[in-house]
Short mmCIF file of C-alpha atoms in Angstrom, two decimals:
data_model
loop_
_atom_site.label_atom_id
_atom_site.label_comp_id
_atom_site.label_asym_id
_atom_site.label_seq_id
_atom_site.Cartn_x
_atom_site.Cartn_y
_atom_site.Cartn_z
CA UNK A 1 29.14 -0.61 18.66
CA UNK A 2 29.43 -0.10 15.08
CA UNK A 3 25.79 1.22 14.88
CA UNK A 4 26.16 3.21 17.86
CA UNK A 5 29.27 4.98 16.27
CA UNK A 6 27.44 5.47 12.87
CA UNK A 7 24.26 6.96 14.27
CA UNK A 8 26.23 9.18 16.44
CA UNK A 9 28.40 10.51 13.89
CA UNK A 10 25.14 10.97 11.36
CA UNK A 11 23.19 13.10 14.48
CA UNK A 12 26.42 15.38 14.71
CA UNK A 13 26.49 16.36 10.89
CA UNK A 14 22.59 16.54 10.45
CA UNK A 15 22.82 19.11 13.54
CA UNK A 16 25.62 20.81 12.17
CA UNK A 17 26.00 20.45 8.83
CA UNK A 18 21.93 20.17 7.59
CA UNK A 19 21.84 24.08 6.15
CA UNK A 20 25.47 22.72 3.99
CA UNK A 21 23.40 19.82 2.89
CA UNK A 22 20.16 21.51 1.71
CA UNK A 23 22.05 24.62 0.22
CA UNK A 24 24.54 22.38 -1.46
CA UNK A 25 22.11 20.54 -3.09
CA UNK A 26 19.89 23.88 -4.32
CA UNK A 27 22.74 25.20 -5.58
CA UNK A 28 23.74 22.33 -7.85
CA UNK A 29 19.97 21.97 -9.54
CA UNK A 30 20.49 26.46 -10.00
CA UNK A 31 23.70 25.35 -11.89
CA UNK A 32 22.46 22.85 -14.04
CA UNK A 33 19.70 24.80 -14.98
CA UNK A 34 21.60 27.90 -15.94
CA UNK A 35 24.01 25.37 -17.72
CA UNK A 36 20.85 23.87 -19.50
CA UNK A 37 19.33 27.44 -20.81
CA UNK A 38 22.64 28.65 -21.62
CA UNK A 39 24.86 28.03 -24.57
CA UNK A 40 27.18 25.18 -23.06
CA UNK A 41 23.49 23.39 -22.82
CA UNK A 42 24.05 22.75 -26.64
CA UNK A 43 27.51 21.19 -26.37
CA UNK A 44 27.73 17.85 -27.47
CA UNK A 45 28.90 15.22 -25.32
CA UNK A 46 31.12 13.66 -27.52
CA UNK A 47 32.18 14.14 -31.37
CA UNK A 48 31.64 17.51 -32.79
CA UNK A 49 29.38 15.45 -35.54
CA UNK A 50 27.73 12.40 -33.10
CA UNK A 51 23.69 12.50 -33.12
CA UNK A 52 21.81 11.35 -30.38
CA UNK A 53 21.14 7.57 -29.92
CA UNK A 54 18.16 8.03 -28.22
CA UNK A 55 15.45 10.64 -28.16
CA UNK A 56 14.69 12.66 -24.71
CA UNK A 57 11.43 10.53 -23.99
CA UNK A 58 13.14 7.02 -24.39
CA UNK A 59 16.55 8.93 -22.40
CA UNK A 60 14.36 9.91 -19.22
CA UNK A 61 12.60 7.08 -19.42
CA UNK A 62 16.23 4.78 -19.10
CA UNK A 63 17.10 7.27 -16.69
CA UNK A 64 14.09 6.91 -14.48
CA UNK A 65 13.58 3.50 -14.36
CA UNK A 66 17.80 3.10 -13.96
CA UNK A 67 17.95 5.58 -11.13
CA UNK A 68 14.95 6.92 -9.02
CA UNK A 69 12.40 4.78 -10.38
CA UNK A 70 12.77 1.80 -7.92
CA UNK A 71 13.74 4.28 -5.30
CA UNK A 72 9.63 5.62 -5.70
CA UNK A 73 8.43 2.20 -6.17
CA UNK A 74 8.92 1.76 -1.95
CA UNK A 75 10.14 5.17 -0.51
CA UNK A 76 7.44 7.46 -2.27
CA UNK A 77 4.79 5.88 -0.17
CA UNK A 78 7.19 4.84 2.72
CA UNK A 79 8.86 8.49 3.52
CA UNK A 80 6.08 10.59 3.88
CA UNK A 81 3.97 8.31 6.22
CA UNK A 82 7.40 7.66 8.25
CA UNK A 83 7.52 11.22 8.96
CA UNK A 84 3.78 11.61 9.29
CA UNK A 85 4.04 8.60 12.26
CA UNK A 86 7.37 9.62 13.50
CA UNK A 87 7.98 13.60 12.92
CA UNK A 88 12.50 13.96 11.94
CA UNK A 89 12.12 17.86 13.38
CA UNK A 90 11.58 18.53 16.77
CA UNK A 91 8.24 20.04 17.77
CA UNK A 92 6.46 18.17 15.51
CA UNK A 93 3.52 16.23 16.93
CA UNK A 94 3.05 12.78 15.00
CA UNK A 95 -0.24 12.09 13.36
CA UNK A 96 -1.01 16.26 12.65
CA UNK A 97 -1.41 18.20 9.79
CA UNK A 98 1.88 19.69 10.20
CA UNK A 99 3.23 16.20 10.01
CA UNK A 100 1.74 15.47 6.83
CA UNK A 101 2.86 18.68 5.37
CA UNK A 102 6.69 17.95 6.63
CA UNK A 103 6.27 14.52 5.29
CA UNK A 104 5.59 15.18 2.26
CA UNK A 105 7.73 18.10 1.85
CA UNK A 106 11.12 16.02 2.94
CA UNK A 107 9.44 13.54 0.58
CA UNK A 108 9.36 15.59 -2.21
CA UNK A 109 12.82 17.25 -1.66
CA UNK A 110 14.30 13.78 -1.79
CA UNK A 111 12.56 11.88 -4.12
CA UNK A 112 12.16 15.27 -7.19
CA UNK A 113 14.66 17.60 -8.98
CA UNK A 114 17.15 17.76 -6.24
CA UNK A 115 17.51 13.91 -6.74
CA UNK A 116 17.95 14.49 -10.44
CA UNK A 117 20.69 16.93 -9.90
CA UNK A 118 22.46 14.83 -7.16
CA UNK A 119 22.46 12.17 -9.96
CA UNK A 120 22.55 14.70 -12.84
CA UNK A 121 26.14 16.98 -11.66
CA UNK A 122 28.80 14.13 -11.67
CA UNK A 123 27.60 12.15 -14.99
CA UNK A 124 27.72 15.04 -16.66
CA UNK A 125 30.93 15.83 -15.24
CA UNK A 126 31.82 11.92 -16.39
CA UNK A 127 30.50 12.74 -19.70
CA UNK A 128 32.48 15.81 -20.56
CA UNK A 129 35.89 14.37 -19.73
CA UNK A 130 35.49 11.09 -20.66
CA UNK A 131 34.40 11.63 -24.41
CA UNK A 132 35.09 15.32 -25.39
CA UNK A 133 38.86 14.42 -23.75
CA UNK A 134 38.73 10.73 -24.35
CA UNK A 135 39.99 10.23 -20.33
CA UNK A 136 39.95 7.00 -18.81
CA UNK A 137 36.22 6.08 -17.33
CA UNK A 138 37.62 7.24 -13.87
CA UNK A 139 36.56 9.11 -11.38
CA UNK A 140 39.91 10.29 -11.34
CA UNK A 141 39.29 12.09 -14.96
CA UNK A 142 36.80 14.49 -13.80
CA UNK A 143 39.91 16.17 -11.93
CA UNK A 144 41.40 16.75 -14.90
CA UNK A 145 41.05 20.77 -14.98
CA UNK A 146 43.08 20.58 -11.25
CA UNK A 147 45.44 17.39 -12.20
CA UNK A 148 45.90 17.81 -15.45
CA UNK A 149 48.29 14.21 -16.15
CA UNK A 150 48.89 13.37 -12.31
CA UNK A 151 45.45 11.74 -12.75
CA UNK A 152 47.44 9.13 -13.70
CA UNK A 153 49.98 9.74 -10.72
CA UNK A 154 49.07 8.27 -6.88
CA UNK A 155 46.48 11.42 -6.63
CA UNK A 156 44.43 10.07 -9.27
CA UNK A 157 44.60 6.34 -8.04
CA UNK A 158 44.09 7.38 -4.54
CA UNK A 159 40.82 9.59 -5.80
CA UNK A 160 39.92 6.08 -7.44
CA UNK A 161 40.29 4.14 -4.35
CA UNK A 162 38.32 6.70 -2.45
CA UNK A 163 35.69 6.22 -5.25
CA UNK A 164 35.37 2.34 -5.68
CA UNK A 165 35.10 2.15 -1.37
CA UNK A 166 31.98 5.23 -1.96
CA UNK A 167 30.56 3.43 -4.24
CA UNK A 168 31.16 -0.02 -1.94
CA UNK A 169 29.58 1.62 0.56
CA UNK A 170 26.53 2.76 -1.24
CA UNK A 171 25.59 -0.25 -3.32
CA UNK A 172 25.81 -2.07 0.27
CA UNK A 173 23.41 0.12 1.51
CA UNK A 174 20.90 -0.05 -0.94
CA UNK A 175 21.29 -3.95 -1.12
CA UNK A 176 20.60 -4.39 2.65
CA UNK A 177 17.77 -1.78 2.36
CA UNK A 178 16.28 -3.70 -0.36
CA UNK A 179 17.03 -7.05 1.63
CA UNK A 180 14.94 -5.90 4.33
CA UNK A 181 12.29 -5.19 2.08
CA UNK A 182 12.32 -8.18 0.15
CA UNK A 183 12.41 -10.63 3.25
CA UNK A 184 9.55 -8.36 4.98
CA UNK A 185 7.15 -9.01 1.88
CA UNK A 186 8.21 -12.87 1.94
CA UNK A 187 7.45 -12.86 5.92
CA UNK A 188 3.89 -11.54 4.64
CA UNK A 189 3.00 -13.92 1.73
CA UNK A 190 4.68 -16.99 3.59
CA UNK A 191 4.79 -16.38 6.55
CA UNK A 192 8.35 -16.92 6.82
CA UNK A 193 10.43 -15.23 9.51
CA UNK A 194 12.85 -12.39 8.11
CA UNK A 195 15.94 -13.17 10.17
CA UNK A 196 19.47 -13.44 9.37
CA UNK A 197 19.02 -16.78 7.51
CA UNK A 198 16.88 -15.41 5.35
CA UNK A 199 18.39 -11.67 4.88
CA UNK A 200 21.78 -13.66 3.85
CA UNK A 201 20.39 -15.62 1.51
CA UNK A 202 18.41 -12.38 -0.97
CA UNK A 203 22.17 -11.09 -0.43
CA UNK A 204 23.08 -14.11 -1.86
CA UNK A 205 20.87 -14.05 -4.56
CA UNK A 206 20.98 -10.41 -5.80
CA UNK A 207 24.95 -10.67 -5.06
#
């Protein structure tokens, strides 16, 4: 029931909502860019006199392998020839050129810049408040232009909350996708079966 609920709901807001999605998203790697070329891409993110730990090769390179690196590891080969086999728009025959070309074009909106700014908006956001205001390392603190000290007050703890179950949500996500993954390649070099037994027990583990 619970899957039939959550795939309904999902198929209402990608018909409805997909043009919010994809335009949201654009818009947020235009900002950063015009913050980046502009003079607030010079502010430091902390003390008026801090230097960088860490120069811009060694930072992507945390970055990448933090953030979107194991994402490409599976899902940059993965996506595209999911959509090449099984076409997400409607019209699409599987296995053509057009296929391909949607595949890797949904591949490479997901998996390039519009990642990075997804990823890239609320830690700098984090950033700001947290060390040029010296804020709590709170969600809550990014609200801090609207709040101002009911941060601290049952808005800010109820932003929190709303936060910590987000981010609850997520991690679970990715830790059952990578479960699946995991007990797929041991069902291939063992010949093991990938069943609930197993899936529970990589939880366990990477838990």
């Amino acid at each position: 029931q619970a899957r039939e609920t959550y795939a309904a709901v999902s198929g209402w807001l990608m018909d409805h909502f997909t043009l919010l999605y994809v335009g949201g998203v654009s818009a947020t790697l235009i900002f950063l860019i015009v913050v980046f070329v502009s003079r607030y891409g010079n502010l430091r993110l902390g003390d008026d006199d801090d230097e960088p730990e860490y120069s811009y090769p060694v930072w992507f390179a945390m970055l990448f392998a933090g953030g979107i690196g194991t994402i490409l590891m599976f899902w940059g080969v993965a996506e595209p020839i999911s959509h090449f086999s099984e076409p997400p728009r409607s019209g699409v025959e599987p296995y053509t050129v057009e296929a391909a070309q949607d595949g890797m074009n949904f591949a490479l909106y997901h998996l390039s810049l519009h990642t990075w700014a997804i990823f890239c908006l609320p830690g700098l956001a984090f950033a700001y408040f947290i060390h040029r205001y010296e804020l709590p390392v709170r969600v809550s603190s990014v609200f801090y232009p609207l709040l101002k000290d009911r941060i601290y007050g049952p808005i800010g703890r109820a932003i929190d909350i709303l936060a910590i179950l987000g981010t609850l949500f997520g991690v679970a996500v990715s830790i059952g996708l990578g479960t699946s993954q995991i007990g797929a390649g041991l069902g291939e070099l063992f010949g093991w079966s990938n069943d609930t037994t197993l899936q529970v027990l990589i939880i366990v583990v990477l838990t």
